[in-house]
Amino acid sequence: MHRHFGRLLSSGDGADVTFEVGGETFAAHRCVLAARSSVFMAELFGPMKENTDASVRITDMEAKVFKAMLHFIYTDSLPPMDDEQELVVMAQHLLVAADTYNLERLKLLCVEKLCNHMDASTAATTLALAEQHSCCGLKDLCFKFLASPGNMLKAVVANDGFEHVRSSCPSVLKELVAKLAP
Amino acid sequence: MHRHFGRLLSSGDGADVTFEVGGETFAAHRCVLAARSSVFMAELFGPMKENTDASVRITDMEAKVFKAMLHFIYTDSLPPMDDEQELVVMAQHLLVAADTYNLERLKLLCVEKLCNHMDASTAATTLALAEQHSCCGLKDLCFKFLASPGNMLKAVVANDGFEHVRSSCPSVLKELVAKLAP
């Protein structure tokens, strides 16, 4: 079934909606999006539907993230990614997308990736995302990672992501300090 | 994913085609049918497409068989059936439907059901279907069943299904006789 819908996506046969995202255009099928996401269902078929025309502009997502989200919607899996750094950054973006479009299983897949690929360069950003998107398990894991002696808290603090945590979710910093207290 | 598409089928949200089958009407989604069946792909989106309108009449299938086929197309599984006799008859009909619409996995599921639920009242009809739809494994199993001493070949021969085999695929009778020869 995943293979069949994957082929439908790549062929574009019978597509009845296009998305313009970051200068790129993606053809898709309204009913597939609606079947998979209650947000797309409301946007495309609900009484408050925003678009009766065939083109929808998405401004709050990068094209490659939208493309990966479409891949998940049609195949129930993440697209293959070789590079670990790329994988973590994509999982961070897709976690936000999954929350926006209410794609519960995609959110779980992203959390799993972020749990399994945590390092000093990404932990702070992941912590901020975990806080903003109510991923308790992931947040706990970030705390544990940051509090463990080997994980160069100094390197994490020096990172841009940490500044992001400080400005976007200051309350979580307080929690972190409490965890770090002996 | 199966659950999502099952819900799409039962809600009918965004349906863009209806089928009239044996006096009943079924709403469906062109792109889902096309993704799952190359025959629907050609009929609904191909250059030779027969129907640009929203209604398609199916005359060579019973309504309950079409309904079960739709269930498979959307959920990748057979609908639940409690009664064993009903299950076998449905699997026989769905085997024909699967071959007509090129639903390879549905054909495998039907063959599996027919292999596991063979009895004197259905074996002859199943043998005819196995011959007509190129299911070698199922055909061999029918021969084994019919040739085994405990399986009341007389009861099978007395059955309507056997008459059907005789008239519709006489060559298979010759094969059966050869198998029965000591």
mmCIF file of C-alpha atoms in Angstrom:
data_model
loop_
_atom_site.group_PDB
_atom_site.id
_atom_site.type_symbol
_atom_site.label_atom_id
_atom_site.label_comp_id
_atom_site.label_asym_id
_atom_site.label_seq_id
_atom_site.Cartn_x
_atom_site.Cartn_y
_atom_site.Cartn_z
ATOM 1 C CA MET A 1 0.000 0.000 0.000
ATOM 2 C CA HIS A 2 2.909 2.344 0.883
ATOM 3 C CA ARG A 3 4.568 1.477 -2.409
ATOM 4 C CA HIS A 4 1.366 2.165 -4.361
ATOM 5 C CA PHE A 5 0.859 5.608 -2.832
ATOM 6 C CA GLY A 6 4.566 6.409 -3.145
ATOM 7 C CA ARG A 7 4.244 5.757 -6.857
ATOM 8 C CA LEU A 8 1.109 7.944 -7.025
ATOM 9 C CA LEU A 9 3.060 10.806 -5.442
ATOM 10 C CA SER A 10 6.069 10.513 -7.726
ATOM 11 C CA SER A 11 3.964 10.140 -10.887
ATOM 12 C CA GLY A 12 1.574 12.959 -9.976
ATOM 13 C CA ASP A 13 -1.202 11.099 -11.845
ATOM 14 C CA GLY A 14 -4.614 12.505 -11.034
ATOM 15 C CA ALA A 15 -3.193 15.247 -8.794
ATOM 16 C CA ASP A 16 -5.829 17.874 -7.987
ATOM 17 C CA VAL A 17 -3.910 20.386 -5.890
ATOM 18 C CA THR A 18 -0.487 22.015 -6.077
ATOM 19 C CA PHE A 19 1.506 23.585 -3.276
ATOM 20 C CA GLU A 20 3.922 26.418 -3.757
ATOM 21 C CA VAL A 21 6.597 26.200 -1.094
ATOM 22 C CA GLY A 22 9.794 28.244 -1.110
ATOM 23 C CA GLY A 23 9.786 28.697 -4.873
ATOM 24 C CA GLU A 24 9.089 25.034 -5.619
ATOM 25 C CA THR A 25 5.841 23.440 -6.753
ATOM 26 C CA PHE A 26 4.495 20.106 -5.496
ATOM 27 C CA ALA A 27 1.530 18.262 -7.006
ATOM 28 C CA ALA A 28 -0.602 16.234 -4.621
ATOM 29 C CA HIS A 29 -3.994 14.621 -4.105
ATOM 30 C CA ARG A 30 -6.485 16.338 -1.799
ATOM 31 C CA CYS A 31 -8.092 13.147 -0.518
ATOM 32 C CA VAL A 32 -4.749 11.541 0.390
ATOM 33 C CA LEU A 33 -3.711 14.604 2.381
ATOM 34 C CA ALA A 34 -7.141 14.761 4.023
ATOM 35 C CA ALA A 35 -7.135 11.056 4.897
ATOM 36 C CA ARG A 36 -3.803 11.438 6.675
ATOM 37 C CA SER A 37 -4.115 14.836 8.342
ATOM 38 C CA SER A 38 -7.142 16.316 10.100
ATOM 39 C CA VAL A 39 -5.676 19.761 9.391
ATOM 40 C CA PHE A 40 -5.557 19.138 5.636
ATOM 41 C CA MET A 41 -9.061 17.626 5.905
ATOM 42 C CA ALA A 42 -10.365 20.887 7.391
ATOM 43 C CA GLU A 43 -8.376 23.085 5.004
ATOM 44 C CA LEU A 44 -9.269 21.187 1.852
ATOM 45 C CA PHE A 45 -12.767 19.786 2.517
ATOM 46 C CA GLY A 46 -14.113 21.387 5.706
ATOM 47 C CA PRO A 47 -16.807 24.083 5.896
ATOM 48 C CA MET A 48 -14.083 26.666 6.534
ATOM 49 C CA LYS A 49 -11.988 25.474 3.601
ATOM 50 C CA GLU A 50 -9.571 28.118 2.495
ATOM 51 C CA ASN A 51 -8.865 27.011 -1.020
ATOM 52 C CA THR A 52 -11.342 25.964 -3.602
ATOM 53 C CA ASP A 53 -8.755 26.699 -6.267
ATOM 54 C CA ALA A 54 -6.055 24.248 -7.197
ATOM 55 C CA SER A 55 -3.016 26.063 -5.771
ATOM 56 C CA VAL A 56 -2.039 26.550 -2.137
ATOM 57 C CA ARG A 57 0.894 28.665 -0.963
ATOM 58 C CA ILE A 58 2.794 27.546 2.139
ATOM 59 C CA THR A 59 4.999 30.242 3.603
ATOM 60 C CA ASP A 60 6.130 28.801 6.920
ATOM 61 C CA MET A 61 8.055 25.767 5.708
ATOM 62 C CA GLU A 62 11.118 25.034 3.587
ATOM 63 C CA ALA A 63 10.553 23.203 0.308
ATOM 64 C CA LYS A 64 12.693 20.219 1.306
ATOM 65 C CA VAL A 65 10.776 19.836 4.580
ATOM 66 C CA PHE A 66 7.443 19.962 2.760
ATOM 67 C CA LYS A 67 8.742 17.391 0.292
ATOM 68 C CA ALA A 68 9.771 15.064 3.137
ATOM 69 C CA MET A 69 6.368 15.560 4.810
ATOM 70 C CA LEU A 70 4.609 14.605 1.560
ATOM 71 C CA HIS A 71 6.831 11.513 1.400
ATOM 72 C CA PHE A 72 5.667 10.549 4.881
ATOM 73 C CA ILE A 73 1.994 11.246 4.104
ATOM 74 C CA TYR A 74 2.065 8.951 1.063
ATOM 75 C CA THR A 75 4.409 6.209 2.305
ATOM 76 C CA ASP A 76 4.153 6.297 6.120
ATOM 77 C CA SER A 77 7.960 6.519 6.326
ATOM 78 C CA LEU A 78 10.727 9.115 6.366
ATOM 79 C CA PRO A 79 12.696 9.630 3.154
ATOM 80 C CA PRO A 80 16.144 8.011 3.226
ATOM 81 C CA MET A 81 18.878 10.301 4.588
ATOM 82 C CA ASP A 82 22.523 9.289 4.695
ATOM 83 C CA ASP A 83 24.036 12.246 6.461
ATOM 84 C CA GLU A 84 23.446 12.170 10.230
ATOM 85 C CA GLN A 85 23.539 15.946 10.655
ATOM 86 C CA GLU A 86 21.049 16.375 7.817
ATOM 87 C CA LEU A 87 18.833 13.730 9.432
ATOM 88 C CA VAL A 88 18.734 15.540 12.795
ATOM 89 C CA VAL A 89 17.994 18.950 11.258
ATOM 90 C CA MET A 90 15.286 17.409 9.055
ATOM 91 C CA ALA A 91 13.769 15.588 12.057
ATOM 92 C CA GLN A 92 13.682 18.907 13.950
ATOM 93 C CA HIS A 93 11.856 20.631 11.088
ATOM 94 C CA LEU A 94 9.530 17.685 10.512
ATOM 95 C CA LEU A 95 8.602 17.626 14.202
ATOM 96 C CA VAL A 96 7.266 21.159 13.789
ATOM 97 C CA ALA A 97 5.492 20.218 10.542
ATOM 98 C CA ALA A 98 3.992 17.102 12.159
ATOM 99 C CA ASP A 99 2.583 19.197 14.981
ATOM 100 C CA THR A 100 1.218 21.786 12.547
ATOM 101 C CA TYR A 101 -0.582 19.200 10.400
ATOM 102 C CA ASN A 102 -1.472 16.795 13.224
ATOM 103 C CA LEU A 103 0.561 13.879 11.862
ATOM 104 C CA GLU A 104 0.910 11.894 15.059
ATOM 105 C CA ARG A 105 3.023 9.046 13.731
ATOM 106 C CA LEU A 106 5.414 11.418 11.948
ATOM 107 C CA LYS A 107 5.900 13.200 15.274
ATOM 108 C CA LEU A 108 6.744 9.863 16.936
ATOM 109 C CA LEU A 109 9.220 9.010 14.166
ATOM 110 C CA CYS A 110 10.919 12.417 14.550
ATOM 111 C CA VAL A 111 11.113 12.094 18.332
ATOM 112 C CA GLU A 112 12.674 8.650 17.902
ATOM 113 C CA LYS A 113 15.305 10.024 15.494
ATOM 114 C CA LEU A 114 16.079 12.951 17.784
ATOM 115 C CA CYS A 115 16.405 10.637 20.806
ATOM 116 C CA ASN A 116 18.779 8.336 18.925
ATOM 117 C CA HIS A 117 20.956 11.063 17.366
ATOM 118 C CA MET A 118 21.548 13.606 20.101
ATOM 119 C CA ASP A 119 24.829 15.510 20.200
ATOM 120 C CA ALA A 120 26.252 18.742 21.593
ATOM 121 C CA SER A 121 25.533 20.695 18.409
ATOM 122 C CA THR A 122 21.807 19.872 18.311
ATOM 123 C CA ALA A 123 20.748 19.131 21.907
ATOM 124 C CA ALA A 124 19.760 22.699 22.817
ATOM 125 C CA THR A 125 17.604 23.220 19.733
ATOM 126 C CA THR A 126 16.019 19.815 20.305
ATOM 127 C CA LEU A 127 15.296 20.801 23.910
ATOM 128 C CA ALA A 128 13.529 23.974 22.767
ATOM 129 C CA LEU A 129 11.454 21.980 20.242
ATOM 130 C CA ALA A 130 10.601 19.318 22.822
ATOM 131 C CA GLU A 131 9.336 22.069 25.138
ATOM 132 C CA GLN A 132 7.365 23.892 22.418
ATOM 133 C CA HIS A 133 5.751 20.743 21.012
ATOM 134 C CA SER A 134 4.995 18.933 24.271
ATOM 135 C CA CYS A 135 7.345 15.982 23.797
ATOM 136 C CA CYS A 136 7.935 15.068 27.457
ATOM 137 C CA GLY A 137 10.084 11.998 26.846
ATOM 138 C CA LEU A 138 12.331 13.867 24.435
ATOM 139 C CA LYS A 139 12.652 16.794 26.854
ATOM 140 C CA ASP A 140 13.702 14.463 29.687
ATOM 141 C CA LEU A 141 16.262 12.863 27.415
ATOM 142 C CA CYS A 142 17.674 16.299 26.517
ATOM 143 C CA PHE A 143 18.003 17.147 30.203
ATOM 144 C CA LYS A 144 19.762 13.842 30.875
ATOM 145 C CA PHE A 145 22.084 14.421 27.929
ATOM 146 C CA LEU A 146 22.915 17.962 28.965
ATOM 147 C CA ALA A 147 23.439 17.002 32.607
ATOM 148 C CA SER A 148 25.697 14.015 31.924
ATOM 149 C CA PRO A 149 29.351 14.836 32.640
ATOM 150 C CA GLY A 150 30.752 13.777 29.272
ATOM 151 C CA ASN A 151 28.495 15.961 27.160
ATOM 152 C CA MET A 152 30.332 19.259 27.148
ATOM 153 C CA LEU A 153 27.637 21.516 28.542
ATOM 154 C CA LYS A 154 30.026 24.350 27.771
ATOM 155 C CA ALA A 155 29.981 23.435 24.074
ATOM 156 C CA VAL A 156 26.198 23.275 24.163
ATOM 157 C CA VAL A 157 25.968 26.657 25.887
ATOM 158 C CA ALA A 158 28.289 28.201 23.291
ATOM 159 C CA ASN A 159 26.013 26.947 20.526
ATOM 160 C CA ASP A 160 23.423 29.112 18.721
ATOM 161 C CA GLY A 161 20.741 26.647 19.730
ATOM 162 C CA PHE A 162 21.272 27.491 23.362
ATOM 163 C CA GLU A 163 20.730 31.171 22.700
ATOM 164 C CA HIS A 164 17.525 30.122 20.947
ATOM 165 C CA VAL A 165 16.409 28.214 24.058
ATOM 166 C CA ARG A 166 17.222 31.197 26.241
ATOM 167 C CA SER A 167 15.144 33.585 24.151
ATOM 168 C CA SER A 168 12.275 31.331 23.111
ATOM 169 C CA CYS A 169 11.635 29.230 26.196
ATOM 170 C CA PRO A 170 13.326 30.727 29.262
ATOM 171 C CA SER A 171 11.287 28.554 31.641
ATOM 172 C CA VAL A 172 13.029 25.471 30.341
ATOM 173 C CA LEU A 173 16.407 27.002 31.303
ATOM 174 C CA LYS A 174 15.192 27.194 34.875
ATOM 175 C CA GLU A 175 14.278 23.520 34.742
ATOM 176 C CA LEU A 176 17.705 22.710 33.302
ATOM 177 C CA VAL A 177 19.471 24.575 36.083
ATOM 178 C CA ALA A 178 17.409 22.628 38.635
ATOM 179 C CA LYS A 179 18.454 19.357 36.978
ATOM 180 C CA LEU A 180 22.095 20.401 37.033
ATOM 181 C CA ALA A 181 22.031 21.286 40.726
ATOM 182 C CA PRO A 182 23.876 18.645 42.749
ATOM 183 C CA MET B 1 -2.299 4.425 7.179
ATOM 184 C CA HIS B 2 -4.877 1.626 6.656
ATOM 185 C CA ARG B 3 -6.999 3.125 9.413
ATOM 186 C CA HIS B 4 -6.791 6.602 7.850
ATOM 187 C CA PHE B 5 -7.898 5.410 4.421
ATOM 188 C CA GLY B 6 -10.587 3.160 5.956
ATOM 189 C CA ARG B 7 -12.022 6.246 7.619
ATOM 190 C CA LEU B 8 -11.840 8.169 4.321
ATOM 191 C CA LEU B 9 -13.882 5.407 2.640
ATOM 192 C CA SER B 10 -16.538 5.229 5.334
ATOM 193 C CA SER B 11 -16.889 9.013 5.615
ATOM 194 C CA GLY B 12 -16.935 9.575 1.856
ATOM 195 C CA ASP B 13 -15.279 12.976 2.425
ATOM 196 C CA GLY B 14 -13.918 14.416 -0.795
ATOM 197 C CA ALA B 15 -15.230 11.519 -2.900
ATOM 198 C CA ASP B 16 -15.077 12.341 -6.604
ATOM 199 C CA VAL B 17 -16.589 9.266 -8.219
ATOM 200 C CA THR B 18 -19.571 7.018 -7.521
ATOM 201 C CA PHE B 19 -20.102 3.459 -8.641
ATOM 202 C CA GLU B 20 -23.498 1.965 -9.292
ATOM 203 C CA VAL B 21 -23.330 -1.752 -8.637
ATOM 204 C CA GLY B 22 -26.369 -4.043 -8.426
ATOM 205 C CA GLY B 23 -28.722 -1.249 -7.410
ATOM 206 C CA GLU B 24 -26.377 0.160 -4.742
ATOM 207 C CA THR B 25 -24.223 3.278 -4.904
ATOM 208 C CA PHE B 26 -20.660 3.545 -3.581
ATOM 209 C CA ALA B 27 -18.708 6.797 -3.263
ATOM 210 C CA ALA B 28 -14.951 6.593 -3.750
ATOM 211 C CA HIS B 29 -11.817 8.580 -4.569
ATOM 212 C CA ARG B 30 -10.362 8.267 -8.056
ATOM 213 C CA CYS B 31 -6.737 8.668 -6.988
ATOM 214 C CA VAL B 32 -6.991 5.989 -4.284
ATOM 215 C CA LEU B 33 -8.431 3.480 -6.745
ATOM 216 C CA ALA B 34 -5.811 4.450 -9.330
ATOM 217 C CA ALA B 35 -2.945 4.162 -6.841
ATOM 218 C CA ARG B 36 -3.992 0.631 -5.944
ATOM 219 C CA SER B 37 -5.100 -0.765 -9.305
ATOM 220 C CA SER B 38 -3.493 -0.287 -12.709
ATOM 221 C CA VAL B 39 -6.886 -1.069 -14.267
ATOM 222 C CA PHE B 40 -8.605 1.759 -12.375
ATOM 223 C CA MET B 41 -5.601 3.978 -13.237
ATOM 224 C CA ALA B 42 -6.203 3.362 -16.955
ATOM 225 C CA GLU B 43 -9.988 3.659 -16.677
ATOM 226 C CA LEU B 44 -9.997 6.816 -14.564
ATOM 227 C CA PHE B 45 -6.876 8.720 -15.649
ATOM 228 C CA GLY B 46 -5.467 7.012 -18.752
ATOM 229 C CA PRO B 47 -5.661 8.332 -22.336
ATOM 230 C CA MET B 48 -8.451 5.822 -23.000
ATOM 231 C CA LYS B 49 -10.381 6.806 -19.909
ATOM 232 C CA GLU B 50 -14.002 5.804 -20.188
ATOM 233 C CA ASN B 51 -15.582 8.102 -17.690
ATOM 234 C CA THR B 52 -14.993 11.769 -17.296
ATOM 235 C CA ASP B 53 -18.286 12.014 -15.485
ATOM 236 C CA ALA B 54 -18.640 11.231 -11.822
ATOM 237 C CA SER B 55 -20.657 8.011 -12.072
ATOM 238 C CA VAL B 56 -19.514 4.581 -13.225
ATOM 239 C CA ARG B 57 -21.809 1.587 -13.643
ATOM 240 C CA ILE B 58 -20.401 -1.873 -12.894
ATOM 241 C CA THR B 59 -22.524 -4.699 -14.269
ATOM 242 C CA ASP B 60 -20.372 -7.786 -13.783
ATOM 243 C CA MET B 61 -20.093 -7.802 -9.994
ATOM 244 C CA GLU B 62 -22.431 -8.108 -7.007
ATOM 245 C CA ALA B 63 -22.736 -5.076 -4.731
ATOM 246 C CA LYS B 64 -21.402 -6.900 -1.662
ATOM 247 C CA VAL B 65 -18.339 -8.092 -3.614
ATOM 248 C CA PHE B 66 -17.627 -4.564 -4.871
ATOM 249 C CA LYS B 67 -18.015 -3.279 -1.309
ATOM 250 C CA ALA B 68 -15.504 -5.852 -0.034
ATOM 251 C CA MET B 69 -13.101 -4.969 -2.875
ATOM 252 C CA LEU B 70 -13.322 -1.264 -1.926
ATOM 253 C CA HIS B 71 -12.594 -2.261 1.686
ATOM 254 C CA PHE B 72 -9.447 -4.043 0.518
ATOM 255 C CA ILE B 73 -8.373 -1.154 -1.739
ATOM 256 C CA TYR B 74 -8.578 1.331 1.141
ATOM 257 C CA THR B 75 -7.381 -0.830 4.054
ATOM 258 C CA ASP B 76 -5.217 -3.554 2.463
ATOM 259 C CA SER B 77 -7.270 -6.193 4.292
ATOM 260 C CA LEU B 78 -10.422 -8.276 3.814
ATOM 261 C CA PRO B 79 -13.549 -7.194 5.668
ATOM 262 C CA PRO B 80 -14.297 -9.318 8.735
ATOM 263 C CA MET B 81 -16.486 -12.344 7.993
ATOM 264 C CA ASP B 82 -17.724 -14.684 10.700
ATOM 265 C CA ASP B 83 -19.474 -17.307 8.654
ATOM 266 C CA GLU B 84 -17.049 -19.747 7.015
ATOM 267 C CA GLN B 85 -19.318 -20.547 4.067
ATOM 268 C CA GLU B 86 -19.811 -16.827 3.407
ATOM 269 C CA LEU B 87 -16.036 -16.336 3.614
ATOM 270 C CA VAL B 88 -15.308 -18.994 0.977
ATOM 271 C CA VAL B 89 -17.962 -17.718 -1.447
ATOM 272 C CA MET B 90 -16.730 -14.139 -0.950
ATOM 273 C CA ALA B 91 -13.100 -15.222 -1.501
ATOM 274 C CA GLN B 92 -14.158 -16.940 -4.749
ATOM 275 C CA HIS B 93 -15.869 -13.781 -6.002
ATOM 276 C CA LEU B 94 -13.035 -11.532 -4.825
ATOM 277 C CA LEU B 95 -10.489 -13.715 -6.619
ATOM 278 C CA VAL B 96 -12.279 -12.909 -9.883
ATOM 279 C CA ALA B 97 -12.504 -9.205 -8.941
ATOM 280 C CA ALA B 98 -8.807 -9.108 -7.989
ATOM 281 C CA ASP B 99 -7.869 -10.557 -11.361
ATOM 282 C CA THR B 100 -10.153 -8.122 -13.193
ATOM 283 C CA TYR B 101 -8.695 -5.065 -11.420
ATOM 284 C CA ASN B 102 -5.131 -6.373 -11.099
ATOM 285 C CA LEU B 103 -5.058 -6.346 -7.299
ATOM 286 C CA GLU B 104 -2.207 -8.768 -6.775
ATOM 287 C CA ARG B 105 -2.238 -8.854 -2.984
ATOM 288 C CA LEU B 106 -6.013 -9.297 -2.836
ATOM 289 C CA LYS B 107 -5.589 -12.298 -5.133
ATOM 290 C CA LEU B 108 -2.994 -13.763 -2.748
ATOM 291 C CA LEU B 109 -5.274 -13.196 0.256
ATOM 292 C CA CYS B 110 -8.162 -14.938 -1.541
ATOM 293 C CA VAL B 111 -5.980 -17.889 -2.576
ATOM 294 C CA GLU B 112 -4.832 -18.208 1.040
ATOM 295 C CA LYS B 113 -8.444 -18.233 2.311
ATOM 296 C CA LEU B 114 -9.493 -20.766 -0.312
ATOM 297 C CA CYS B 115 -6.524 -23.026 0.522
ATOM 298 C CA ASN B 116 -7.331 -22.911 4.225
ATOM 299 C CA HIS B 117 -11.096 -23.409 3.930
ATOM 300 C CA MET B 118 -11.571 -26.119 1.330
ATOM 301 C CA ASP B 119 -14.490 -28.518 1.626
ATOM 302 C CA ALA B 120 -16.567 -30.829 -0.540
ATOM 303 C CA SER B 121 -19.195 -28.188 -1.263
ATOM 304 C CA THR B 122 -16.735 -25.606 -2.642
ATOM 305 C CA ALA B 123 -13.724 -27.538 -3.947
ATOM 306 C CA ALA B 124 -14.997 -27.970 -7.519
ATOM 307 C CA THR B 125 -15.869 -24.280 -7.950
ATOM 308 C CA THR B 126 -12.515 -23.339 -6.452
ATOM 309 C CA LEU B 127 -10.791 -25.701 -8.891
ATOM 310 C CA ALA B 128 -12.523 -24.017 -11.839
ATOM 311 C CA LEU B 129 -11.522 -20.562 -10.541
ATOM 312 C CA ALA B 130 -7.923 -21.680 -9.951
ATOM 313 C CA GLU B 131 -7.761 -22.896 -13.545
ATOM 314 C CA GLN B 132 -9.388 -19.757 -15.022
ATOM 315 C CA HIS B 133 -7.262 -17.328 -12.996
ATOM 316 C CA SER B 134 -3.889 -19.100 -13.220
ATOM 317 C CA CYS B 135 -3.498 -19.958 -9.536
ATOM 318 C CA CYS B 136 -1.228 -23.017 -9.855
ATOM 319 C CA GLY B 137 -0.730 -23.607 -6.140
ATOM 320 C CA LEU B 138 -4.456 -23.462 -5.448
ATOM 321 C CA LYS B 139 -5.185 -25.781 -8.371
ATOM 322 C CA ASP B 140 -2.695 -28.358 -7.076
ATOM 323 C CA LEU B 141 -4.255 -28.158 -3.639
ATOM 324 C CA CYS B 142 -7.725 -28.732 -5.150
ATOM 325 C CA PHE B 143 -6.426 -31.815 -6.948
ATOM 326 C CA LYS B 144 -4.865 -33.124 -3.737
ATOM 327 C CA PHE B 145 -8.077 -32.448 -1.827
ATOM 328 C CA LEU B 146 -10.255 -34.156 -4.440
ATOM 329 C CA ALA B 147 -7.916 -37.129 -4.752
ATOM 330 C CA SER B 148 -7.560 -37.767 -1.017
ATOM 331 C CA PRO B 149 -9.654 -40.771 0.092
ATOM 332 C CA GLY B 150 -11.548 -39.017 2.887
ATOM 333 C CA ASN B 151 -12.916 -36.177 0.766
ATOM 334 C CA MET B 152 -16.020 -37.690 -0.720
ATOM 335 C CA LEU B 153 -15.299 -37.224 -4.402
ATOM 336 C CA LYS B 154 -18.833 -38.489 -4.942
ATOM 337 C CA ALA B 155 -20.244 -35.583 -2.946
ATOM 338 C CA VAL B 156 -18.079 -33.187 -4.932
ATOM 339 C CA VAL B 157 -19.201 -34.677 -8.229
ATOM 340 C CA ALA B 158 -22.850 -34.402 -7.176
ATOM 341 C CA ASN B 159 -22.333 -30.696 -6.471
ATOM 342 C CA ASP B 160 -23.346 -27.895 -8.878
ATOM 343 C CA GLY B 161 -19.775 -26.653 -8.856
ATOM 344 C CA PHE B 162 -18.596 -29.830 -10.492
ATOM 345 C CA GLU B 163 -21.069 -29.360 -13.323
ATOM 346 C CA HIS B 164 -19.633 -25.863 -13.655
ATOM 347 C CA VAL B 165 -16.117 -27.285 -13.963
ATOM 348 C CA ARG B 166 -17.284 -29.772 -16.564
ATOM 349 C CA SER B 167 -18.858 -27.100 -18.737
ATOM 350 C CA SER B 168 -16.429 -24.216 -18.216
ATOM 351 C CA CYS B 169 -13.021 -25.926 -18.108
ATOM 352 C CA PRO B 170 -13.259 -29.478 -19.423
ATOM 353 C CA SER B 171 -9.460 -29.740 -19.755
ATOM 354 C CA VAL B 172 -9.093 -29.567 -15.995
ATOM 355 C CA LEU B 173 -11.362 -32.624 -15.648
ATOM 356 C CA LYS B 174 -8.902 -34.577 -17.782
ATOM 357 C CA GLU B 175 -6.107 -33.496 -15.436
ATOM 358 C CA LEU B 176 -8.189 -34.539 -12.442
ATOM 359 C CA VAL B 177 -8.818 -37.978 -13.886
ATOM 360 C CA ALA B 178 -5.081 -38.361 -14.500
ATOM 361 C CA LYS B 179 -4.399 -37.450 -10.848
ATOM 362 C CA LEU B 180 -6.991 -39.984 -9.665
ATOM 363 C CA ALA B 181 -5.536 -42.798 -11.709
ATOM 364 C CA PRO B 182 -3.698 -45.254 -9.460
#
